[in-house]
Amino acid sequence: MTPSPTPSSPTPSSSGRSPVGRRAVLGAAAAVASAPALAGLATPASAAPAGRGKSPRALPGGGDLGPNVIVFDPSTPGIQAKLDEVFKKQESAQFGTGRYALLFKPGSYSGLNAQIGFYTSIAGLGLSPDDTTINGDITVDAGWFNGNATQNFWRSAENLAVVPVNGTNRWAVAQAAPFRRMHVRGGLNLSPNGYGWASGGYIADSRIDGQVGPYSQQQWYTRDSAIGSWLNGVWNMVFSGVEGAPGQSFPNPPYTTLDTTPVSREKPFLYLNGSEYRVFLPEKRTNARGVTWGNGTPRGTSLPLSQFYVAKPGVSAATLNEALAQGLQLLLTPGIYHLDRPIQVNRANTVVLGLGYATLIPDNGATAVKVADVDGVRLAGFLIDAGPVNSATLLEVGPAGASADHSANPTTVQDVFIRIGGAGPGKATTSMAINSRHTIVDHTWVWRADHGDGVGWETNRADYGVRVNGDDVLATGLFVEHFNKYDVQWYGQRGRTIFFQNEKAYDAPNQAAIQNGSIKGYAAYKVADSVTTHEGWGLGSYCYYNVDPSIVQHHGFAAPNASGVKFHNLLVVSLGGQGQYERVINDTGSPTSGTSTVPSTVVSYP
């Protein structure tokens, strides 16, 4: 998250650009059983009980979704009042314990303004977004923080059509706030009322019929979508597989545009088939472009809720693992789950899907989730919060040394967010370790907290954010911030990253605290010297050393000088002159200087 800045004259100019202005801090933060897909929709046969001929499962599949999943249909009375009630609880509850999923059955709804606060997800229950239409707005604004949207984290919208009242829907978010599988029948404004600062964001598999106006948004990634047009850019706007995207023009305007996304597979989602809840598992696409749902029934497979263990807060890790061992998938209903051991995913094609920002906390230094070196696991829609005892890792995809080929059926990690500190003391040496080959990390925010409770250079110590050891890993939408040493370390061959957003740790006490041998500071994104093939597009690193503004960071990016290691459209920014970069990547690129918050860029490296 970027420090809370005050914009100067923040109205969009005639060119559609919002002036960038100097930054000033507003004080310490405010408070499958996988079956071959047939044309359209394939449904795997119901799973047989574990152990044919033995006793039936001890743990049942299916069941109710708990009190914090609130389901509406068009005839439900008092919908607006219920939406307002949830928003009142969640509007400013940045580190609170409330978790909510607001689900709308297929049909048409009128006169609603669904304001979405912290840890709140709103979603339609159709197979297509157009099955569920909100004639009204789905709004994120920043009134709770004086018009500053840089802390509008942890909320989502999914699988709905929206017909905005005034023609434009407002979605002024920062990190960890995905906008997936949405159809906006109008425009989309990504800035808060008054054009205050914002630090987002992510759109995927969505259609915005009108114009997307980022205005003051510092960075944004849009994947496999269709838009009417795009208004402006501040620092780093990246598009892959987006119909209607602006052309490649980095650094002015700062657009990085890829015609297609090399590999993608959309996030699993809950839907209704008649009165039966099912989870849809979209199929993998290569060289993807545009939405998956535009031409009739989406392609993929579907599982009945009876094949899921529907977990409620308070359940033990042992019970979750028992459910997995029985062959069930996991659906984590909204709430907080304390773990004394890892959730161990050993079976190919297992789905672990969270609703309403279900949150996993390892209490005793355990890893929260470990995945075996198997095909097709889908992890989606949950938050991992580090516990007070240091964890070596918080999420581990594949064991160390994993080497199986998963190109035909990769594991996906989607809207899985990690936090160290903020809600209380937390520590982890490495937050996310990706060891399995061909893993797709599609939208994550891995955050060592810079504000909240339990925050300090050693209090929420976390040396490394994301470490990629596996070969052929693809990251689409990688947000990693504030780690004590390297934010991203990449050891695997043939890795690719499309969009990276980073801030170095604000709270380094002095230059010596970040000294990396003979190098000043740890790069935000470090490709190991042993790597011979790697590629990245649209990568940005920002520094804001507010404890000691004299700190110098040598570079944002470090990589071997090898013909197969390539970067496109890199930038570093000193926020208000609080610390400076000497270079952009390795020893290349102009230094930042002064207090004007102007990026230094490298269009192509080497």
Coordinates of C-alpha atoms in Angstrom, one line a residue:
M1 CA 0.0 0.0 0.0
T2 CA 1.3 3.4 -0.8
P3 CA 1.6 6.1 1.9
S4 CA -1.5 8.2 2.3
P5 CA -0.8 11.1 0.0
T6 CA -2.6 14.4 -0.5
P7 CA -3.3 15.2 -4.2
S8 CA -2.9 18.7 -5.4
S9 CA -5.7 20.0 -7.6
P10 CA -6.9 16.4 -8.3
T11 CA -9.3 17.0 -11.1
P12 CA -8.6 15.2 -14.4
S13 CA -7.1 17.4 -17.1
S14 CA -8.6 17.8 -20.5
S15 CA -6.3 14.9 -21.7
G16 CA -7.9 12.7 -19.1
R17 CA -4.7 12.5 -17.0
S18 CA -4.8 13.2 -13.3
P19 CA -1.9 15.2 -12.0
V20 CA 0.5 13.2 -9.9
G21 CA 1.4 15.9 -7.4
R22 CA 3.7 15.5 -4.3
R23 CA 3.0 13.0 -1.6
A24 CA 2.4 13.8 2.1
V25 CA 1.6 11.3 4.8
L26 CA -1.6 11.7 6.7
G27 CA -0.1 10.1 9.8
A28 CA -0.1 6.5 10.9
A29 CA -2.8 4.7 9.1
A30 CA -6.4 5.0 10.0
A31 CA -7.0 3.5 12.1
V32 CA -12.4 -32.3 -9.3
A33 CA -12.8 -35.2 -9.6
S34 CA -11.7 -34.2 -13.0
A35 CA -13.7 -35.4 -16.0
P36 CA -13.1 -34.7 -19.6
A37 CA -14.9 -31.5 -20.6
L38 CA -17.6 -31.9 -23.1
A39 CA -18.7 -29.0 -25.3
G40 CA -20.0 -26.4 -22.9
L41 CA -20.4 -27.9 -19.5
A42 CA -19.3 -31.3 -18.3
T43 CA -20.2 -32.7 -14.9
P44 CA -18.1 -35.3 -13.3
A45 CA -19.9 -38.3 -11.9
S46 CA -20.6 -38.1 -8.2
A47 CA -17.7 -39.3 -6.1
A48 CA -18.1 -42.7 -4.6
P49 CA -17.6 -43.0 -0.9
A50 CA -13.9 -43.4 0.2
G51 CA -12.9 -47.0 0.3
R52 CA -15.4 -49.0 -1.8
G53 CA -17.1 -51.6 0.3
K54 CA -15.9 -50.0 3.6
S55 CA -17.8 -47.7 6.0
P56 CA -19.1 -44.5 4.5
R57 CA -17.4 -41.2 5.0
A58 CA -17.2 -40.0 8.5
L59 CA -17.5 -36.4 7.3
P60 CA -20.4 -35.4 5.1
G61 CA -20.2 -33.2 2.1
G62 CA -22.4 -30.3 1.5
G63 CA -24.5 -28.5 4.0
D64 CA -25.5 -24.9 4.8
L65 CA -23.1 -22.1 4.1
G66 CA -23.2 -20.6 7.6
P67 CA -24.5 -17.2 8.9
N68 CA -22.1 -15.0 7.1
V69 CA -23.1 -16.1 3.6
I70 CA -26.1 -14.0 2.9
V71 CA -28.2 -15.1 -0.1
F72 CA -30.7 -12.9 -1.8
D73 CA -33.2 -13.5 -4.5
P74 CA -35.3 -10.9 -6.4
S75 CA -38.2 -11.4 -4.0
T76 CA -36.1 -11.0 -0.8
P77 CA -37.5 -8.1 1.3
G78 CA -35.2 -5.5 2.7
I79 CA -32.1 -6.2 0.5
Q80 CA -30.8 -2.6 0.7
A81 CA -31.2 -2.5 4.5
K82 CA -29.2 -5.7 4.8
L83 CA -26.5 -4.5 2.5
D84 CA -26.3 -1.2 4.5
E85 CA -26.1 -3.2 7.8
V86 CA -23.1 -5.2 6.6
F87 CA -21.4 -2.2 5.1
K88 CA -21.8 -0.3 8.4
K89 CA -19.9 -3.0 10.2
Q90 CA -17.2 -3.4 7.6
E91 CA -16.7 0.1 6.1
S92 CA -13.7 0.9 8.3
A93 CA -13.0 -2.5 9.9
Q94 CA -9.6 -2.8 8.3
F95 CA -8.2 -5.3 10.8
G96 CA -11.6 -6.5 12.2
T97 CA -12.8 -10.1 12.4
G98 CA -16.0 -9.8 10.4
R99 CA -16.2 -11.7 7.1
Y100 CA -19.1 -11.7 4.7
A101 CA -20.2 -13.1 1.3
L102 CA -23.2 -11.5 -0.3
L103 CA -24.7 -13.8 -2.9
F104 CA -27.4 -13.0 -5.4
K105 CA -29.5 -15.7 -7.1
P106 CA -30.0 -15.3 -10.8
G107 CA -32.6 -12.7 -11.7
S108 CA -32.9 -8.9 -11.9
Y109 CA -32.6 -6.5 -8.9
S110 CA -33.5 -2.8 -9.0
G111 CA -32.7 0.3 -7.0
L112 CA -29.7 -1.1 -5.1
N113 CA -26.4 0.5 -4.0
A114 CA -24.2 -2.3 -2.6
Q115 CA -21.4 -0.5 -0.8
I116 CA -18.6 -3.0 -0.3
G117 CA -16.4 -2.7 2.8
F118 CA -13.5 -4.8 4.2
Y119 CA -13.6 -8.6 4.0
T120 CA -16.8 -8.5 1.9
S121 CA -17.4 -10.3 -1.3
I122 CA -20.4 -9.8 -3.6
A123 CA -21.2 -12.3 -6.3
G124 CA -23.9 -13.6 -8.6
L125 CA -24.9 -17.3 -8.5
G126 CA -25.5 -17.7 -12.3
L127 CA -23.2 -19.5 -14.7
S128 CA -22.8 -16.2 -16.6
P129 CA -22.6 -12.7 -15.1
D130 CA -25.6 -11.7 -17.3
D131 CA -27.7 -14.2 -15.4
T132 CA -27.8 -11.9 -12.4
T133 CA -28.3 -8.2 -13.1
I134 CA -28.0 -5.4 -10.5
N135 CA -29.8 -2.3 -11.8
G136 CA -27.9 0.0 -9.5
D137 CA -24.4 0.2 -8.2
I138 CA -21.7 -1.9 -6.6
T139 CA -19.7 0.8 -4.9
V140 CA -16.3 1.1 -3.3
D141 CA -15.4 4.7 -2.2
A142 CA -13.1 6.2 0.5
G143 CA -15.2 8.4 2.7
W144 CA -14.1 6.4 5.7
F145 CA -10.5 7.6 5.0
N146 CA -11.0 11.2 4.0
G147 CA -11.3 10.4 0.3
N148 CA -8.0 8.4 0.2
A149 CA -8.5 4.9 -1.4
T150 CA -4.9 3.6 -0.8
Q151 CA -6.1 1.3 2.0
N152 CA -9.3 -0.1 0.4
F153 CA -8.0 -3.7 0.6
W154 CA -9.6 -7.1 0.9
R155 CA -13.0 -7.0 -0.9
S156 CA -14.2 -8.4 -4.2
A157 CA -17.0 -8.4 -6.8
E158 CA -17.6 -11.4 -9.1
N159 CA -20.1 -12.8 -11.6
L160 CA -22.6 -10.0 -11.8
A161 CA -23.9 -7.6 -14.4
V162 CA -24.3 -4.0 -13.3
V163 CA -26.3 -1.3 -14.9
P164 CA -25.1 1.8 -13.0
V165 CA -27.6 4.5 -12.1
N166 CA -25.7 7.4 -13.6
G167 CA -24.0 5.3 -16.3
T168 CA -20.7 4.7 -14.4
N169 CA -19.9 2.4 -11.5
R170 CA -17.3 3.4 -8.9
W171 CA -14.7 0.8 -7.8
A172 CA -12.0 2.7 -6.0
V173 CA -9.8 0.0 -4.5
A174 CA -6.3 -0.7 -3.6
Q175 CA -4.6 -4.1 -3.3
A176 CA -6.4 -7.5 -2.8
A177 CA -9.7 -6.3 -4.3
P178 CA -10.4 -8.4 -7.4
F179 CA -13.1 -7.5 -10.0
R180 CA -13.7 -10.8 -11.7
R181 CA -16.2 -12.1 -14.2
M182 CA -18.2 -8.8 -14.2
H183 CA -20.2 -7.1 -16.8
V184 CA -20.6 -3.4 -16.4
R185 CA -23.2 -2.1 -18.8
G186 CA -21.7 1.4 -18.7
G187 CA -18.4 2.8 -17.5
L188 CA -16.1 2.0 -14.5
N189 CA -14.5 4.7 -12.4
L190 CA -11.5 3.4 -10.4
S191 CA -10.9 6.5 -8.3
P192 CA -12.6 7.8 -5.2
N193 CA -15.0 10.7 -5.1
G194 CA -12.9 13.8 -5.4
Y195 CA -10.1 11.9 -7.3
G196 CA -8.1 11.2 -4.2
W197 CA -5.3 8.7 -4.3
A198 CA -5.7 5.0 -5.0
S199 CA -3.4 2.1 -5.2
G200 CA -4.9 -0.8 -7.1
G201 CA -5.8 -3.1 -8.7
Y202 CA -7.0 -6.1 -10.8
I203 CA -9.7 -6.9 -13.3
A204 CA -10.1 -10.3 -15.0
D205 CA -12.6 -12.1 -17.3
S206 CA -14.8 -8.9 -17.3
R207 CA -16.6 -6.8 -19.9
I208 CA -16.9 -3.0 -19.3
D209 CA -19.0 -1.7 -22.1
G210 CA -18.0 1.9 -21.6
Q211 CA -14.8 3.7 -20.5
V212 CA -12.6 2.6 -17.7
G213 CA -11.3 5.7 -15.9
P214 CA -8.4 5.1 -13.5
Y215 CA -7.8 8.8 -12.9
S216 CA -5.5 8.8 -9.8
Q217 CA -4.9 5.0 -9.7
Q218 CA -1.1 4.5 -9.6
Q219 CA -1.1 1.0 -11.2
W220 CA -3.5 -1.5 -12.5
Y221 CA -3.5 -4.9 -14.2
T222 CA -6.4 -6.1 -16.5
R223 CA -6.4 -9.6 -17.9
D224 CA -8.5 -11.5 -20.5
S225 CA -11.3 -8.9 -20.6
A226 CA -13.1 -6.5 -23.0
I227 CA -13.3 -2.8 -22.5
G228 CA -14.9 0.1 -24.4
S229 CA -11.9 2.3 -23.8
W230 CA -9.3 3.3 -21.2
L231 CA -8.9 6.9 -20.1
N232 CA -5.4 7.5 -18.6
G233 CA -2.5 6.1 -16.7
V234 CA -0.3 7.4 -13.8
W235 CA 2.7 5.0 -13.4
N236 CA 2.0 1.4 -14.6
M237 CA -1.0 0.1 -16.5
V238 CA -0.7 -3.4 -17.8
F239 CA -3.1 -5.3 -20.1
S240 CA -2.9 -8.9 -21.4
G241 CA -5.6 -10.5 -23.6
V242 CA -7.8 -7.4 -23.3
E243 CA -10.1 -6.5 -26.2
G244 CA -10.1 -2.7 -26.6
A245 CA -6.9 -2.1 -24.6
P246 CA -4.8 0.9 -25.5
G247 CA -1.7 0.2 -27.6
Q248 CA 1.7 -0.4 -26.2
S249 CA 3.2 3.0 -25.3
F250 CA 5.3 2.8 -22.1
P251 CA 6.5 5.0 -20.6
N252 CA 4.2 7.8 -21.9
P253 CA 1.4 6.9 -21.4
P254 CA 2.6 4.1 -19.2
Y255 CA 0.8 1.3 -21.0
T256 CA 2.2 -2.2 -21.3
T257 CA 0.0 -4.2 -23.7
L258 CA 0.2 -7.9 -24.5
D259 CA -2.2 -9.2 -27.2
T260 CA -2.8 -12.4 -25.3
T261 CA -2.2 -14.1 -21.9
P262 CA 0.1 -17.1 -22.4
V263 CA -1.8 -19.4 -20.1
S264 CA -4.8 -18.7 -17.9
R265 CA -7.5 -20.6 -16.1
E266 CA -10.2 -18.6 -14.4
K267 CA -11.0 -18.8 -10.7
P268 CA -13.5 -21.4 -9.5
F269 CA -16.9 -20.0 -8.4
L270 CA -20.1 -21.1 -6.6
Y271 CA -23.3 -21.1 -8.7
L272 CA -26.8 -22.5 -8.6
N273 CA -28.1 -25.1 -10.9
G274 CA -31.8 -24.9 -10.2
S275 CA -31.8 -25.2 -6.4
E276 CA -28.5 -27.1 -6.2
Y277 CA -25.2 -25.3 -5.3
R278 CA -22.3 -26.3 -7.5
V279 CA -18.8 -25.1 -8.0
F280 CA -17.7 -24.4 -11.6
L281 CA -14.1 -25.0 -12.6
P282 CA -13.2 -23.1 -15.7
E283 CA -10.9 -24.9 -18.2
K284 CA -7.4 -23.8 -19.0
R285 CA -6.8 -21.5 -22.0
T286 CA -3.6 -20.8 -23.9
N287 CA -3.0 -17.5 -25.7
A288 CA -6.2 -16.3 -24.1
R289 CA -8.0 -13.1 -25.1
G290 CA -11.4 -11.7 -24.0
V291 CA -13.9 -13.1 -21.6
T292 CA -14.7 -16.8 -21.1
W293 CA -18.4 -16.3 -20.9
G294 CA -19.3 -14.3 -23.9
N295 CA -20.6 -17.0 -26.2
G296 CA -23.0 -19.1 -24.3
T297 CA -22.2 -21.7 -21.6
P298 CA -18.6 -21.4 -20.3
R299 CA -16.3 -24.3 -20.8
G300 CA -15.1 -26.3 -17.9
T301 CA -16.3 -28.8 -15.3
S302 CA -18.7 -28.6 -12.4
L303 CA -18.8 -30.3 -9.0
P304 CA -21.8 -30.6 -6.7
L305 CA -21.5 -29.1 -3.2
S306 CA -21.9 -32.6 -1.9
Q307 CA -18.3 -33.2 -2.9
F308 CA -17.1 -30.4 -0.7
Y309 CA -16.5 -30.3 3.0
V310 CA -18.2 -27.1 3.9
A311 CA -16.0 -25.8 6.7
K312 CA -17.0 -23.4 9.5
P313 CA -14.7 -21.3 11.7
G314 CA -13.6 -23.3 14.7
V315 CA -13.0 -26.5 12.8
S316 CA -9.6 -28.0 13.4
A317 CA -6.8 -28.5 10.8
A318 CA -7.0 -32.2 11.6
T319 CA -10.7 -32.3 10.5
L320 CA -9.9 -30.3 7.3
N321 CA -7.2 -32.8 6.5
E322 CA -9.5 -35.7 7.3
A323 CA -12.0 -34.3 4.8
L324 CA -9.3 -34.0 2.2
A325 CA -8.1 -37.6 2.9
Q326 CA -11.7 -38.8 2.3
G327 CA -11.7 -37.3 -1.2
L328 CA -13.7 -34.2 -0.4
Q329 CA -12.9 -30.7 -1.6
L330 CA -12.8 -27.8 0.8
L331 CA -15.2 -24.8 0.8
L332 CA -14.1 -22.4 3.6
T333 CA -17.1 -20.3 4.7
P334 CA -16.4 -16.7 5.9
G335 CA -14.6 -16.4 9.2
I336 CA -11.2 -17.0 10.9
Y337 CA -9.6 -20.5 11.1
H338 CA -6.8 -21.2 13.6
L339 CA -4.5 -23.9 12.5
D340 CA -2.0 -26.0 14.6
R341 CA -0.7 -27.8 11.6
P342 CA -0.8 -27.4 7.8
I343 CA -3.8 -28.0 5.6
Q344 CA -2.2 -30.8 3.5
V345 CA -3.4 -31.0 -0.1
N346 CA -2.2 -34.3 -1.5
R347 CA -4.7 -35.2 -4.2
A348 CA -4.6 -34.0 -7.8
N349 CA -7.5 -31.7 -8.8
T350 CA -8.3 -30.7 -5.3
V351 CA -10.2 -27.4 -4.9
V352 CA -9.8 -25.2 -1.8
L353 CA -12.2 -22.3 -2.2
G354 CA -12.8 -19.6 0.3
L355 CA -15.8 -17.3 0.6
G356 CA -15.9 -13.8 2.1
Y357 CA -12.1 -13.7 2.7
A358 CA -12.0 -16.8 5.0
T359 CA -8.8 -16.3 6.9
L360 CA -6.3 -19.0 8.0
I361 CA -3.9 -18.3 10.9
P362 CA -1.2 -20.7 11.9
D363 CA -0.8 -20.3 15.6
N364 CA 2.4 -22.2 16.4
G365 CA 4.8 -21.5 13.5
A366 CA 3.2 -24.0 11.2
T367 CA 2.8 -23.6 7.4
A368 CA -0.9 -22.8 6.7
V369 CA -1.2 -24.8 3.5
K370 CA 1.0 -27.3 1.8
V371 CA 0.3 -28.8 -1.6
A372 CA 1.9 -32.0 -2.9
D373 CA 3.6 -32.2 -6.4
V374 CA 0.3 -33.2 -8.1
D375 CA -1.7 -31.9 -11.1
G376 CA -4.5 -29.4 -11.1
V377 CA -4.9 -28.1 -7.5
R378 CA -7.0 -24.9 -7.3
L379 CA -6.4 -22.6 -4.4
A380 CA -8.7 -19.6 -4.4
G381 CA -10.3 -16.8 -2.4
F382 CA -8.7 -16.8 1.0
L383 CA -6.4 -14.9 3.2
I384 CA -3.4 -16.3 5.2
D385 CA -2.5 -14.2 8.3
A386 CA 0.9 -15.0 9.9
G387 CA 0.7 -16.0 13.6
P388 CA 2.9 -14.7 16.4
V389 CA 5.3 -17.6 16.2
N390 CA 7.5 -17.4 13.1
S391 CA 6.5 -19.7 10.3
A392 CA 9.3 -20.9 7.9
T393 CA 6.7 -20.6 5.1
L394 CA 3.0 -19.7 5.1
L395 CA 2.0 -21.2 1.7
E396 CA 4.0 -24.0 0.0
V397 CA 3.0 -25.2 -3.5
G398 CA 4.9 -28.4 -4.0
P399 CA 7.6 -29.8 -1.7
A400 CA 11.2 -28.7 -2.1
G401 CA 12.6 -30.4 -5.2
A402 CA 9.3 -30.8 -6.9
S403 CA 9.9 -31.7 -10.5
A404 CA 6.8 -33.3 -12.1
D405 CA 5.5 -31.8 -15.4
H406 CA 2.1 -30.1 -14.8
S407 CA 1.9 -28.2 -18.2
A408 CA -1.3 -30.0 -19.2
N409 CA -3.0 -29.3 -15.8
P410 CA -1.3 -26.7 -13.7
T411 CA -2.0 -25.7 -10.1
T412 CA -3.5 -22.2 -9.8
V413 CA -3.2 -19.8 -6.9
Q414 CA -5.9 -17.1 -7.3
D415 CA -6.9 -14.3 -5.0
V416 CA -4.9 -16.0 -2.2
F417 CA -3.5 -13.1 -0.1
I418 CA -0.9 -13.2 2.6
R419 CA -0.5 -10.8 5.5
I420 CA 2.3 -10.5 8.1
G421 CA 1.3 -8.1 10.9
G422 CA -1.4 -5.4 10.9
A423 CA -4.1 -7.5 12.7
G424 CA -1.5 -8.3 15.4
P425 CA 2.0 -9.5 15.6
G426 CA 3.0 -12.0 12.9
K427 CA 6.3 -13.4 11.6
A428 CA 7.3 -15.6 8.6
T429 CA 10.6 -16.2 7.0
T430 CA 9.2 -16.8 3.5
S431 CA 5.5 -16.1 2.8
M432 CA 4.9 -18.0 -0.4
A433 CA 7.1 -20.7 -1.8
I434 CA 6.2 -22.1 -5.3
N435 CA 8.1 -25.3 -5.9
S436 CA 5.8 -27.1 -8.4
R437 CA 6.4 -26.6 -12.1
H438 CA 3.9 -24.7 -14.3
T439 CA 2.1 -23.2 -11.3
I440 CA 0.0 -20.1 -12.2
V441 CA -0.1 -17.4 -9.5
D442 CA -3.0 -15.3 -10.7
H443 CA -3.5 -12.2 -8.5
T444 CA -1.9 -12.2 -5.1
W445 CA -1.0 -9.5 -2.6
V446 CA 1.7 -10.6 -0.2
W447 CA 2.1 -7.9 2.4
R448 CA 4.3 -7.3 5.3
A449 CA 2.1 -4.7 7.0
D450 CA 3.3 -1.1 7.3
H451 CA 0.5 0.0 9.6
G452 CA -1.9 -1.5 12.1
D453 CA -1.1 -3.6 15.2
G454 CA 2.1 -5.6 15.6
V455 CA 4.2 -3.6 13.1
G456 CA 7.9 -2.9 13.4
W457 CA 11.2 -3.7 11.7
E458 CA 11.6 -6.8 14.0
T459 CA 8.0 -7.1 15.4
N460 CA 6.6 -8.4 12.1
R461 CA 9.9 -9.6 10.7
A462 CA 9.4 -11.2 7.3
D463 CA 12.6 -11.5 5.2
Y464 CA 11.2 -12.9 1.9
G465 CA 7.8 -12.5 0.2
V466 CA 7.5 -14.9 -2.8
R467 CA 10.2 -17.4 -3.6
V468 CA 9.8 -19.3 -6.9
N469 CA 11.9 -22.5 -7.1
G470 CA 9.8 -24.3 -9.7
D471 CA 10.4 -24.1 -13.5
D472 CA 7.9 -22.7 -15.9
V473 CA 5.9 -20.7 -13.3
L474 CA 3.7 -17.8 -14.6
A475 CA 2.6 -14.9 -12.4
T476 CA -0.2 -12.7 -13.6
G477 CA -0.8 -9.8 -11.2
L478 CA 1.9 -10.0 -8.6
F479 CA 1.7 -7.5 -5.7
V480 CA 4.4 -8.0 -3.1
E481 CA 5.3 -5.3 -0.5
H482 CA 7.5 -4.3 2.4
F483 CA 9.7 -7.3 3.1
N484 CA 12.8 -7.0 5.2
K485 CA 15.0 -8.4 2.4
Y486 CA 13.9 -9.7 -1.0
D487 CA 10.3 -9.2 -1.9
V488 CA 10.5 -11.7 -4.8
Q489 CA 13.3 -14.3 -5.4
W490 CA 13.1 -16.3 -8.6
Y491 CA 15.2 -19.5 -9.0
G492 CA 13.2 -21.5 -11.5
Q493 CA 13.9 -21.5 -15.2
R494 CA 11.5 -20.0 -17.8
G495 CA 9.6 -18.0 -15.3
R496 CA 7.3 -15.2 -16.5
T497 CA 5.7 -12.3 -14.7
I498 CA 3.0 -10.0 -16.2
F499 CA 2.6 -7.0 -13.9
F500 CA 4.4 -6.6 -10.6
Q501 CA 3.8 -3.9 -8.0
N502 CA 6.1 -3.4 -5.1
E503 CA 7.0 -1.1 -2.3
K504 CA 10.2 -1.6 -0.3
A505 CA 9.8 -1.7 3.5
Y506 CA 9.1 1.8 4.8
D507 CA 10.5 1.1 8.3
A508 CA 14.1 0.3 7.7
P509 CA 15.8 2.0 10.6
N510 CA 19.0 3.0 8.6
Q511 CA 21.2 2.1 5.7
A512 CA 23.0 -0.7 7.5
A513 CA 19.7 -2.5 8.2
I514 CA 19.2 -3.2 4.5
Q515 CA 22.8 -3.5 3.3
N516 CA 23.1 -6.6 1.1
G517 CA 26.8 -7.4 1.1
S518 CA 28.3 -4.7 -1.1
I519 CA 24.9 -3.7 -2.6
K520 CA 22.7 -1.0 -1.1
G521 CA 19.4 -2.6 -0.4
Y522 CA 17.8 -5.8 -1.5
A523 CA 16.2 -5.7 -4.9
A524 CA 12.4 -5.9 -5.0
Y525 CA 12.6 -8.6 -7.7
K526 CA 15.7 -10.8 -7.8
V527 CA 16.3 -13.4 -10.5
A528 CA 18.9 -15.8 -9.4
D529 CA 22.3 -15.9 -11.1
S530 CA 21.7 -19.5 -12.2
V531 CA 18.7 -18.6 -14.3
T532 CA 19.2 -18.5 -18.1
T533 CA 15.6 -17.9 -19.2
H534 CA 13.1 -15.4 -17.6
E535 CA 10.8 -12.7 -18.8
G536 CA 8.8 -9.9 -17.2
W537 CA 6.4 -7.2 -18.5
G538 CA 5.3 -4.1 -16.6
L539 CA 7.1 -4.2 -13.3
G540 CA 7.3 -1.4 -10.8
S541 CA 9.1 -0.8 -7.4
Y542 CA 8.6 2.2 -5.1
C543 CA 10.5 3.3 -2.1
Y544 CA 9.3 5.3 0.9
Y545 CA 12.0 5.1 3.6
N546 CA 10.2 7.4 6.1
V547 CA 12.2 6.4 9.2
D548 CA 15.5 7.3 7.5
P549 CA 14.9 9.3 4.3
S550 CA 18.6 9.3 3.5
I551 CA 18.6 5.6 2.7
V552 CA 19.7 4.7 -0.8
Q553 CA 18.4 1.6 -2.7
H554 CA 20.8 0.7 -5.5
H555 CA 18.1 -0.8 -7.8
G556 CA 14.6 -2.2 -7.8
F557 CA 15.4 -5.2 -10.0
A558 CA 18.4 -7.6 -10.2
A559 CA 18.9 -10.3 -12.8
P560 CA 21.7 -12.1 -14.6
N561 CA 23.0 -10.7 -17.8
A562 CA 21.9 -13.6 -20.0
S563 CA 20.4 -13.5 -23.5
G564 CA 17.3 -15.4 -22.3
V565 CA 16.6 -13.1 -19.4
K566 CA 14.5 -10.2 -20.7
F567 CA 12.5 -7.4 -19.1
H568 CA 10.0 -5.0 -20.7
N569 CA 8.8 -1.7 -19.1
L570 CA 10.3 -1.3 -15.7
L571 CA 10.0 1.6 -13.3
V572 CA 11.2 2.7 -9.9
V573 CA 9.7 5.6 -8.0
S574 CA 10.9 7.5 -4.9
L575 CA 7.7 8.6 -3.1
G576 CA 8.2 12.2 -2.2
G577 CA 12.0 11.8 -1.9
Q578 CA 11.8 9.5 1.1
G579 CA 14.9 7.5 0.0
Q580 CA 16.2 7.1 -3.5
Y581 CA 17.1 4.5 -6.1
E582 CA 20.5 4.7 -7.9
R583 CA 19.4 2.5 -10.8
V584 CA 16.3 0.7 -12.2
I585 CA 17.7 -2.8 -13.0
N586 CA 21.3 -3.9 -12.2
D587 CA 23.4 -0.9 -13.1
T588 CA 21.0 0.4 -15.8
G589 CA 18.5 3.2 -15.6
S590 CA 18.6 6.8 -14.3
P591 CA 18.6 7.5 -10.6
T592 CA 15.5 8.9 -8.9
S593 CA 16.0 12.3 -7.3
G594 CA 14.3 15.1 -5.4
T595 CA 10.8 15.0 -4.1
S596 CA 8.8 15.1 -7.3
T597 CA 7.8 11.4 -7.4
V598 CA 8.7 11.0 -11.0
P599 CA 9.4 7.4 -12.2
S600 CA 12.8 6.4 -13.7
T601 CA 12.0 3.9 -16.4
V602 CA 13.7 1.2 -18.6
V603 CA 11.8 0.2 -21.6
S604 CA 13.8 -2.9 -22.5
Y605 CA 16.5 -4.9 -20.7
P606 CA 19.1 -5.8 -21.7

